[in-house]
């Protein structure tokens, strides 16, 4: 069955520090992977996606993610965090065989301290 | 800001009542999906509509039902509300039906509280 695990419920980083948010997925075929960000009271905004090709994908707001098939991981990174990056981050895998539904992880809450 | 709008933004209902949530998809988008996001959880897929037909459903009981209209806007109906139905309900629209490589745009959600 498809599933996504985000091991870190909450992460705190200092502004300007680097960031890595972990995501592990379980999916029987080629995965379509996504990272979304959600600010309080808001919907989800797409940061980046992986369908195929280059395993390092670039997204908006300076984020990138690397797909590692051998580790079933799709970790999100940012070299220098800004205070405005504080939000909830969700990793998701899309299941083509069931109407393209997204399976989301439980999210990682990011706090940025000055 | 996406072109997906949801109404109402907040709603309080009593257990056992029925509720209808609405979603206007982004212009040109023919596919609408609904998700339930309980507090502290990730969104859970309810169902998806493509050109007015349901083409995918998650693990939700039949009292969760939906519609998609010819203009591709959509409704989510929940009958016999239970306390556990309290959640943020998100609508996402995209253009593509079975094709996955099209971006889904999410609305800001409807916060439903069942008391």
Coordinates of C-alpha atoms in Angstrom, one line a residue:
Chain A
X1 CA 0.0 0.0 0.0
X2 CA 1.1 3.5 -0.7
X3 CA 2.2 5.6 2.3
X4 CA 4.4 8.5 3.2
X5 CA 6.4 8.9 6.4
X6 CA 7.8 12.2 7.7
X7 CA 9.8 11.2 10.8
X8 CA 10.2 14.7 12.1
X9 CA 7.1 16.1 13.6
X10 CA 8.7 19.4 14.5
X11 CA 12.0 21.1 13.6
X12 CA 13.5 24.3 14.8
X13 CA 16.3 26.1 12.9
X14 CA 18.0 29.4 13.2
X15 CA 17.5 31.9 10.4
X16 CA 20.3 31.5 7.8
X17 CA 21.0 27.9 8.8
X18 CA 20.5 25.0 6.4
X19 CA 17.4 22.8 6.4
X20 CA 16.6 19.3 5.5
X21 CA 13.2 17.7 6.0
X22 CA 13.0 14.0 5.6
X23 CA 10.4 12.0 3.7
X24 CA 10.2 8.3 3.1
X25 CA 7.6 6.7 0.8
X26 CA 6.2 3.3 0.1
X27 CA 4.9 2.8 -3.4
X28 CA 4.9 -0.3 -5.7
X29 CA 5.7 1.5 -8.9
X30 CA 7.5 4.6 -10.1
X31 CA 6.5 7.3 -7.6
X32 CA 5.4 10.7 -8.4
X33 CA 6.5 12.8 -5.4
X34 CA 5.6 16.2 -4.2
X35 CA 6.4 18.7 -1.5
X36 CA 3.8 21.1 -0.3
X37 CA 3.9 24.0 2.2
X38 CA 1.0 25.2 4.3
X39 CA 1.0 28.4 6.3
X40 CA -1.5 28.7 9.2
X41 CA -5.1 28.9 8.0
X42 CA -4.0 28.5 4.4
X43 CA -4.3 25.8 1.7
X44 CA -1.4 23.9 0.3
X45 CA 1.2 25.5 -2.0
X46 CA 3.3 23.3 -4.3
X47 CA 7.1 23.7 -3.7
X48 CA 8.3 21.1 -6.1
X49 CA 7.6 17.8 -7.8
X50 CA 9.4 14.8 -9.2
X51 CA 8.1 12.7 -12.0
X52 CA 11.2 11.3 -13.7
X53 CA 14.6 12.3 -15.0
X54 CA 17.1 14.2 -12.9
X55 CA 16.8 13.1 -9.3
X56 CA 17.6 16.5 -8.0
X57 CA 14.7 18.9 -8.5
X58 CA 14.5 22.6 -7.9
X59 CA 11.5 24.3 -6.6
X60 CA 10.2 27.7 -5.6
X61 CA 11.5 29.8 -2.8
X62 CA 15.0 28.3 -3.1
X63 CA 14.0 24.7 -2.1
X64 CA 15.3 21.6 -3.7
X65 CA 14.7 17.9 -3.2
X66 CA 16.6 14.7 -4.1
X67 CA 14.9 11.5 -5.1
X68 CA 16.8 8.4 -3.9
X69 CA 15.1 5.2 -5.1
X70 CA 17.4 2.9 -3.1
X71 CA 16.4 4.6 0.1
X72 CA 12.8 5.3 -0.9
X73 CA 13.4 8.9 0.1
X74 CA 12.6 12.4 -1.2
X75 CA 14.2 14.8 1.3
X76 CA 13.6 18.6 1.0
X77 CA 16.5 20.9 1.5
X78 CA 17.2 24.6 1.6
X79 CA 20.7 26.1 2.1
X80 CA 19.7 29.2 4.0
X81 CA 16.3 29.4 5.8
X82 CA 14.4 32.7 6.1
X83 CA 12.0 33.6 8.9
X84 CA 9.2 33.5 6.3
X85 CA 9.8 29.7 5.7
X86 CA 8.1 28.9 9.1
X87 CA 5.2 26.7 8.1
X88 CA 4.0 23.1 7.9
X89 CA 5.6 21.0 5.2
X90 CA 4.0 18.0 3.6
X91 CA 5.5 15.3 1.5
X92 CA 3.1 13.4 -0.8
X93 CA 3.1 10.6 -3.3
X94 CA 0.6 10.3 -6.1
X95 CA -1.1 7.0 -6.8
X96 CA -1.9 6.7 -10.5
X97 CA -3.8 3.4 -10.1
X98 CA -6.4 4.9 -7.8
X99 CA -7.4 8.1 -9.6
X100 CA -4.2 10.0 -9.0
X101 CA -5.0 10.6 -5.3
X102 CA -2.2 12.1 -3.2
X103 CA -1.1 10.2 -0.1
X104 CA 0.3 12.8 2.3
X105 CA 2.6 12.4 5.2
X106 CA 1.6 13.8 8.6
X107 CA 3.7 16.9 8.1
X108 CA 6.7 18.6 9.6
X109 CA 6.3 21.9 11.4
X110 CA 9.1 24.3 10.9
X111 CA 10.0 27.0 13.4
X112 CA 12.6 29.6 12.5
X113 CA 14.3 31.5 15.3
X114 CA 16.1 34.8 14.7
Chain B
X1 CA -3.0 32.9 -4.5
X2 CA -4.6 30.2 -6.6
X3 CA -7.8 30.5 -8.5
X4 CA -9.5 27.9 -6.4
X5 CA -12.1 29.3 -4.1
X6 CA -14.0 27.5 -1.3
X7 CA -17.0 28.5 0.6
X8 CA -17.8 28.9 3.3
X9 CA -14.5 29.5 5.1
X10 CA -15.8 28.4 8.5
X11 CA -18.8 26.4 9.5
X12 CA -20.2 25.1 12.8
X13 CA -22.7 22.2 12.6
X14 CA -24.5 20.0 15.1
X15 CA -23.9 16.2 15.2
X16 CA -26.4 14.5 13.0
X17 CA -26.9 17.4 10.6
X18 CA -25.9 17.6 7.0
X19 CA -23.5 20.0 5.4
X20 CA -22.6 21.1 1.8
X21 CA -19.2 22.6 1.0
X22 CA -18.5 24.3 -2.3
X23 CA -15.4 24.6 -4.5
X24 CA -14.9 26.7 -7.6
X25 CA -12.1 25.3 -9.6
X26 CA -9.4 27.3 -11.4
X27 CA -10.4 28.4 -14.9
X28 CA -9.8 25.6 -17.4
X29 CA -9.4 22.9 -14.8
X30 CA -11.7 19.9 -15.3
X31 CA -10.6 17.8 -12.3
X32 CA -11.5 18.4 -8.7
X33 CA -10.3 16.5 -5.6
X34 CA -11.5 16.8 -2.0
X35 CA -9.3 16.1 1.0
X36 CA -10.0 16.0 4.7
X37 CA -7.3 17.4 7.0
X38 CA -7.8 16.7 10.7
X39 CA -5.9 18.8 13.2
X40 CA -2.3 17.8 13.3
X41 CA -2.6 15.4 10.3
X42 CA -1.9 15.4 6.7
X43 CA -4.7 15.7 4.2
X44 CA -6.7 12.5 3.5
X45 CA -8.1 11.8 0.0
X46 CA -11.9 11.7 -0.1
X47 CA -12.7 11.5 -3.8
X48 CA -12.0 13.0 -7.2
X49 CA -14.2 14.2 -10.0
X50 CA -13.3 14.4 -13.7
X51 CA -15.7 15.9 -16.1
X52 CA -18.7 15.4 -13.8
X53 CA -17.8 11.7 -13.0
X54 CA -16.3 10.3 -9.9
X55 CA -13.0 8.6 -10.9
X56 CA -11.4 7.9 -7.6
X57 CA -12.4 7.5 -4.0
X58 CA -10.6 7.2 -0.7
X59 CA -11.5 5.3 2.4
X60 CA -14.5 7.3 3.4
X61 CA -18.1 6.1 4.1
X62 CA -21.0 6.7 1.7
X63 CA -22.3 9.6 3.8
X64 CA -19.5 11.6 2.1
X65 CA -20.8 12.3 -1.4
X66 CA -20.0 14.8 -4.1
X67 CA -21.0 16.4 -7.3
X68 CA -19.2 18.2 -10.1
X69 CA -21.1 20.6 -12.3
X70 CA -20.7 21.4 -16.0
X71 CA -18.6 24.4 -15.2
X72 CA -16.4 22.0 -13.2
X73 CA -17.2 23.5 -9.8
X74 CA -17.9 20.9 -7.2
X75 CA -19.7 20.2 -3.9
X76 CA -18.9 18.0 -1.0
X77 CA -21.9 16.7 1.0
X78 CA -21.6 15.1 4.3
X79 CA -24.7 13.5 5.9
X80 CA -25.2 12.5 9.5
X81 CA -22.3 14.5 10.8
X82 CA -20.1 13.0 13.5
X83 CA -17.8 14.8 15.9
X84 CA -14.8 13.2 14.1
X85 CA -15.8 15.0 10.9
X86 CA -14.5 18.2 12.4
X87 CA -11.6 19.1 10.1
X88 CA -10.3 21.4 7.4
X89 CA -11.7 20.3 4.0
X90 CA -9.5 21.1 1.1
X91 CA -10.4 21.2 -2.6
X92 CA -7.8 20.9 -5.3
X93 CA -8.3 21.5 -9.0
X94 CA -6.1 20.6 -12.0
X95 CA -6.5 19.9 -15.7
X96 CA -5.8 16.4 -16.8
X97 CA -8.1 13.7 -15.5
X98 CA -5.9 10.5 -15.4
X99 CA -2.7 12.4 -16.2
X100 CA -0.7 13.1 -13.1
X101 CA 1.8 15.5 -14.4
X102 CA -0.3 18.5 -14.0
X103 CA -0.1 20.7 -11.0
X104 CA -2.9 20.6 -8.5
X105 CA -3.9 24.0 -7.0
X106 CA -5.5 23.9 -3.6
X107 CA -8.0 26.3 -2.1
X108 CA -7.7 27.7 1.4
X109 CA -10.2 25.2 2.8
X110 CA -13.4 25.2 4.8
X111 CA -13.0 24.7 8.5
X112 CA -15.9 22.5 9.7
X113 CA -16.6 22.2 13.4
X114 CA -19.1 19.6 14.6
X115 CA -20.5 20.1 18.1

